PDB file of C-alpha atoms in Angstrom:
ATOM      1  CA  UNK A   1      -7.043 -49.997 -38.456  1.00  0.00           C
ATOM      2  CA  UNK A   2      -9.357 -47.430 -40.001  1.00  0.00           C
ATOM      3  CA  UNK A   3      -8.960 -43.860 -38.718  1.00  0.00           C
ATOM      4  CA  UNK A   4     -11.461 -41.177 -39.671  1.00  0.00           C
ATOM      5  CA  UNK A   5     -10.529 -37.583 -38.837  1.00  0.00           C
ATOM      6  CA  UNK A   6     -13.130 -34.828 -39.003  1.00  0.00           C
ATOM      7  CA  UNK A   7     -11.225 -31.708 -40.002  1.00  0.00           C
ATOM      8  CA  UNK A   8     -14.101 -29.365 -39.044  1.00  0.00           C
ATOM      9  CA  UNK A   9     -14.652 -30.922 -35.613  1.00  0.00           C
ATOM     10  CA  UNK A  10     -14.210 -28.882 -32.448  1.00  0.00           C
ATOM     11  CA  UNK A  11     -12.199 -31.840 -31.105  1.00  0.00           C
ATOM     12  CA  UNK A  12      -8.491 -31.386 -31.838  1.00  0.00           C
ATOM     13  CA  UNK A  13      -7.114 -33.775 -34.465  1.00  0.00           C
ATOM     14  CA  UNK A  14      -4.566 -35.339 -32.076  1.00  0.00           C
ATOM     15  CA  UNK A  15      -7.411 -36.142 -29.659  1.00  0.00           C
ATOM     16  CA  UNK A  16      -9.593 -37.633 -32.398  1.00  0.00           C
ATOM     17  CA  UNK A  17      -6.671 -39.906 -33.353  1.00  0.00           C
ATOM     18  CA  UNK A  18      -6.016 -40.874 -29.717  1.00  0.00           C
ATOM     19  CA  UNK A  19      -9.721 -41.528 -29.080  1.00  0.00           C
ATOM     20  CA  UNK A  20      -9.987 -43.802 -32.104  1.00  0.00           C
ATOM     21  CA  UNK A  21      -6.960 -45.788 -30.979  1.00  0.00           C
ATOM     22  CA  UNK A  22      -8.518 -46.139 -27.500  1.00  0.00           C
ATOM     23  CA  UNK A  23     -11.744 -47.296 -29.176  1.00  0.00           C
ATOM     24  CA  UNK A  24      -9.722 -49.855 -31.132  1.00  0.00           C
ATOM     25  CA  UNK A  25      -8.372 -51.222 -27.811  1.00  0.00           C
ATOM     26  CA  UNK A  26     -11.877 -51.227 -26.270  1.00  0.00           C
ATOM     27  CA  UNK A  27     -13.291 -53.154 -29.263  1.00  0.00           C
ATOM     28  CA  UNK A  28     -10.425 -55.651 -29.154  1.00  0.00           C
ATOM     29  CA  UNK A  29      -9.180 -54.666 -32.594  1.00  0.00           C
ATOM     30  CA  UNK A  30      -5.902 -53.590 -31.012  1.00  0.00           C
ATOM     31  CA  UNK A  31      -4.475 -56.077 -28.534  1.00  0.00           C
ATOM     32  CA  UNK A  32      -1.654 -55.825 -25.984  1.00  0.00           C
ATOM     33  CA  UNK A  33       1.681 -55.939 -27.772  1.00  0.00           C
ATOM     34  CA  UNK A  34       0.294 -54.965 -31.192  1.00  0.00           C
ATOM     35  CA  UNK A  35       2.524 -52.447 -32.895  1.00  0.00           C
ATOM     36  CA  UNK A  36       1.382 -49.116 -34.244  1.00  0.00           C
ATOM     37  CA  UNK A  37       3.072 -47.312 -37.137  1.00  0.00           C
ATOM     38  CA  UNK A  38       5.949 -44.972 -36.434  1.00  0.00           C
ATOM     39  CA  UNK A  39       5.039 -41.320 -36.055  1.00  0.00           C
ATOM     40  CA  UNK A  40       6.429 -40.539 -39.500  1.00  0.00           C
ATOM     41  CA  UNK A  41       4.632 -43.480 -41.212  1.00  0.00           C
ATOM     42  CA  UNK A  42       1.305 -42.826 -39.453  1.00  0.00           C
ATOM     43  CA  UNK A  43       1.442 -39.125 -40.324  1.00  0.00           C
ATOM     44  CA  UNK A  44       2.129 -39.969 -43.971  1.00  0.00           C
ATOM     45  CA  UNK A  45      -0.671 -42.593 -44.067  1.00  0.00           C
ATOM     46  CA  UNK A  46      -3.170 -40.163 -42.538  1.00  0.00           C
ATOM     47  CA  UNK A  47      -1.937 -37.089 -44.398  1.00  0.00           C
ATOM     48  CA  UNK A  48      -1.302 -35.121 -41.250  1.00  0.00           C
ATOM     49  CA  UNK A  49       1.544 -33.390 -39.475  1.00  0.00           C
ATOM     50  CA  UNK A  50       4.040 -35.582 -37.614  1.00  0.00           C
ATOM     51  CA  UNK A  51       3.696 -33.349 -34.545  1.00  0.00           C
ATOM     52  CA  UNK A  52      -0.022 -34.173 -34.392  1.00  0.00           C
ATOM     53  CA  UNK A  53       0.636 -37.923 -34.371  1.00  0.00           C
ATOM     54  CA  UNK A  54       3.449 -37.418 -31.843  1.00  0.00           C
ATOM     55  CA  UNK A  55       1.090 -35.463 -29.570  1.00  0.00           C
ATOM     56  CA  UNK A  56      -1.543 -38.233 -29.833  1.00  0.00           C
ATOM     57  CA  UNK A  57       1.067 -40.882 -29.014  1.00  0.00           C
ATOM     58  CA  UNK A  58       2.289 -38.985 -25.968  1.00  0.00           C
ATOM     59  CA  UNK A  59      -1.276 -38.496 -24.784  1.00  0.00           C
ATOM     60  CA  UNK A  60      -1.865 -42.265 -25.116  1.00  0.00           C
ATOM     61  CA  UNK A  61       1.420 -43.071 -23.396  1.00  0.00           C
ATOM     62  CA  UNK A  62       0.499 -40.826 -20.499  1.00  0.00           C
ATOM     63  CA  UNK A  63      -2.790 -42.708 -20.122  1.00  0.00           C
ATOM     64  CA  UNK A  64      -0.913 -46.039 -20.388  1.00  0.00           C
ATOM     65  CA  UNK A  65      -2.683 -47.210 -23.547  1.00  0.00           C
ATOM     66  CA  UNK A  66       0.588 -47.454 -25.470  1.00  0.00           C
ATOM     67  CA  UNK A  67       4.293 -47.938 -24.802  1.00  0.00           C
ATOM     68  CA  UNK A  68       6.890 -46.063 -26.809  1.00  0.00           C
ATOM     69  CA  UNK A  69      10.118 -48.069 -26.868  1.00  0.00           C
ATOM     70  CA  UNK A  70      13.100 -46.191 -28.269  1.00  0.00           C
ATOM     71  CA  UNK A  71      14.548 -47.772 -31.431  1.00  0.00           C
ATOM     72  CA  UNK A  72      11.851 -50.496 -31.363  1.00  0.00           C
ATOM     73  CA  UNK A  73       8.532 -48.800 -31.931  1.00  0.00           C
ATOM     74  CA  UNK A  74       5.140 -48.035 -30.529  1.00  0.00           C
ATOM     75  CA  UNK A  75       3.050 -50.813 -29.018  1.00  0.00           C
ATOM     76  CA  UNK A  76      -0.341 -51.223 -27.388  1.00  0.00           C
ATOM     77  CA  UNK A  77       0.459 -51.352 -23.673  1.00  0.00           C
ATOM     78  CA  UNK A  78       1.069 -54.840 -22.306  1.00  0.00           C
ATOM     79  CA  UNK A  79      -1.663 -54.263 -19.697  1.00  0.00           C
ATOM     80  CA  UNK A  80      -4.158 -53.723 -22.526  1.00  0.00           C
ATOM     81  CA  UNK A  81      -7.543 -53.088 -21.016  1.00  0.00           C
ATOM     82  CA  UNK A  82      -6.791 -52.657 -17.352  1.00  0.00           C
ATOM     83  CA  UNK A  83      -8.849 -52.190 -14.230  1.00  0.00           C
ATOM     84  CA  UNK A  84      -9.520 -48.534 -13.492  1.00  0.00           C
ATOM     85  CA  UNK A  85      -7.684 -46.996 -10.571  1.00  0.00           C
ATOM     86  CA  UNK A  86      -9.287 -44.464  -8.253  1.00  0.00           C
ATOM     87  CA  UNK A  87      -7.437 -41.739 -10.165  1.00  0.00           C
ATOM     88  CA  UNK A  88      -8.878 -43.060 -13.428  1.00  0.00           C
ATOM     89  CA  UNK A  89     -12.367 -42.966 -11.931  1.00  0.00           C
ATOM     90  CA  UNK A  90     -11.896 -39.390 -10.708  1.00  0.00           C
ATOM     91  CA  UNK A  91     -10.566 -38.279 -14.100  1.00  0.00           C
ATOM     92  CA  UNK A  92     -13.424 -39.905 -15.972  1.00  0.00           C
ATOM     93  CA  UNK A  93     -15.961 -38.393 -13.591  1.00  0.00           C
ATOM     94  CA  UNK A  94     -14.442 -34.962 -14.249  1.00  0.00           C
ATOM     95  CA  UNK A  95     -14.476 -35.516 -18.021  1.00  0.00           C
ATOM     96  CA  UNK A  96     -18.060 -36.803 -18.044  1.00  0.00           C
ATOM     97  CA  UNK A  97     -19.434 -34.025 -15.853  1.00  0.00           C
ATOM     98  CA  UNK A  98     -19.826 -31.379 -18.615  1.00  0.00           C
ATOM     99  CA  UNK A  99     -21.335 -33.960 -20.987  1.00  0.00           C
ATOM    100  CA  UNK A 100     -23.918 -35.004 -18.385  1.00  0.00           C
ATOM    101  CA  UNK A 101     -24.614 -31.340 -17.603  1.00  0.00           C
ATOM    102  CA  UNK A 102     -25.234 -30.672 -21.298  1.00  0.00           C
ATOM    103  CA  UNK A 103     -27.539 -33.698 -21.492  1.00  0.00           C
ATOM    104  CA  UNK A 104     -29.528 -32.360 -18.516  1.00  0.00           C
ATOM    105  CA  UNK A 105     -29.731 -28.933 -20.141  1.00  0.00           C
ATOM    106  CA  UNK A 106     -31.177 -30.669 -23.203  1.00  0.00           C
ATOM    107  CA  UNK A 107     -33.806 -32.146 -20.857  1.00  0.00           C
ATOM    108  CA  UNK A 108     -32.663 -35.730 -21.105  1.00  0.00           C
ATOM    109  CA  UNK A 109     -33.806 -37.731 -18.118  1.00  0.00           C
ATOM    110  CA  UNK A 110     -31.515 -39.831 -15.937  1.00  0.00           C
ATOM    111  CA  UNK A 111     -32.960 -42.918 -17.621  1.00  0.00           C
ATOM    112  CA  UNK A 112     -32.296 -41.497 -21.110  1.00  0.00           C
ATOM    113  CA  UNK A 113     -28.689 -40.677 -20.174  1.00  0.00           C
ATOM    114  CA  UNK A 114     -28.200 -44.185 -18.793  1.00  0.00           C
ATOM    115  CA  UNK A 115     -29.708 -45.640 -21.977  1.00  0.00           C
ATOM    116  CA  UNK A 116     -27.261 -43.638 -24.111  1.00  0.00           C
ATOM    117  CA  UNK A 117     -24.346 -44.968 -22.053  1.00  0.00           C
ATOM    118  CA  UNK A 118     -25.658 -48.560 -22.411  1.00  0.00           C
ATOM    119  CA  UNK A 119     -26.090 -48.105 -26.201  1.00  0.00           C
ATOM    120  CA  UNK A 120     -22.515 -46.846 -26.627  1.00  0.00           C
ATOM    121  CA  UNK A 121     -21.135 -49.637 -24.449  1.00  0.00           C
ATOM    122  CA  UNK A 122     -23.058 -52.278 -26.416  1.00  0.00           C
ATOM    123  CA  UNK A 123     -21.918 -50.751 -29.730  1.00  0.00           C
ATOM    124  CA  UNK A 124     -18.301 -51.029 -28.650  1.00  0.00           C
ATOM    125  CA  UNK A 125     -18.733 -54.622 -27.462  1.00  0.00           C
ATOM    126  CA  UNK A 126     -20.637 -55.729 -30.580  1.00  0.00           C
ATOM    127  CA  UNK A 127     -18.031 -54.309 -32.956  1.00  0.00           C
ATOM    128  CA  UNK A 128     -15.378 -56.648 -31.521  1.00  0.00           C
TER     129      UNK A 128
END
């Protein structure tokens, strides 16, 4: 799995890592039960602090994308890509709200915003 971290990004490094793992699941590159490197190994491979990887893993575990099994390792959650719950929908709506507001401030129309969403969705599906 290829991870690309932008050191100068406003997005925290742990979140960039977590988002790229989620994208790997969405694309089908990471499947339920696949193992991820240990915190120590991943940090060494990526040249980053172990605490950063640990924070990304706990973020992903909280969102049920991964399972951390003591003494066994870190695995893509057995549910893999699951159906969104009402709580998931509410959280996503809250997270998307400022992005949509920014798009509207940049004078993108509803149709242009919908097209962007379709393009991103198609990109993720085509990269499988």
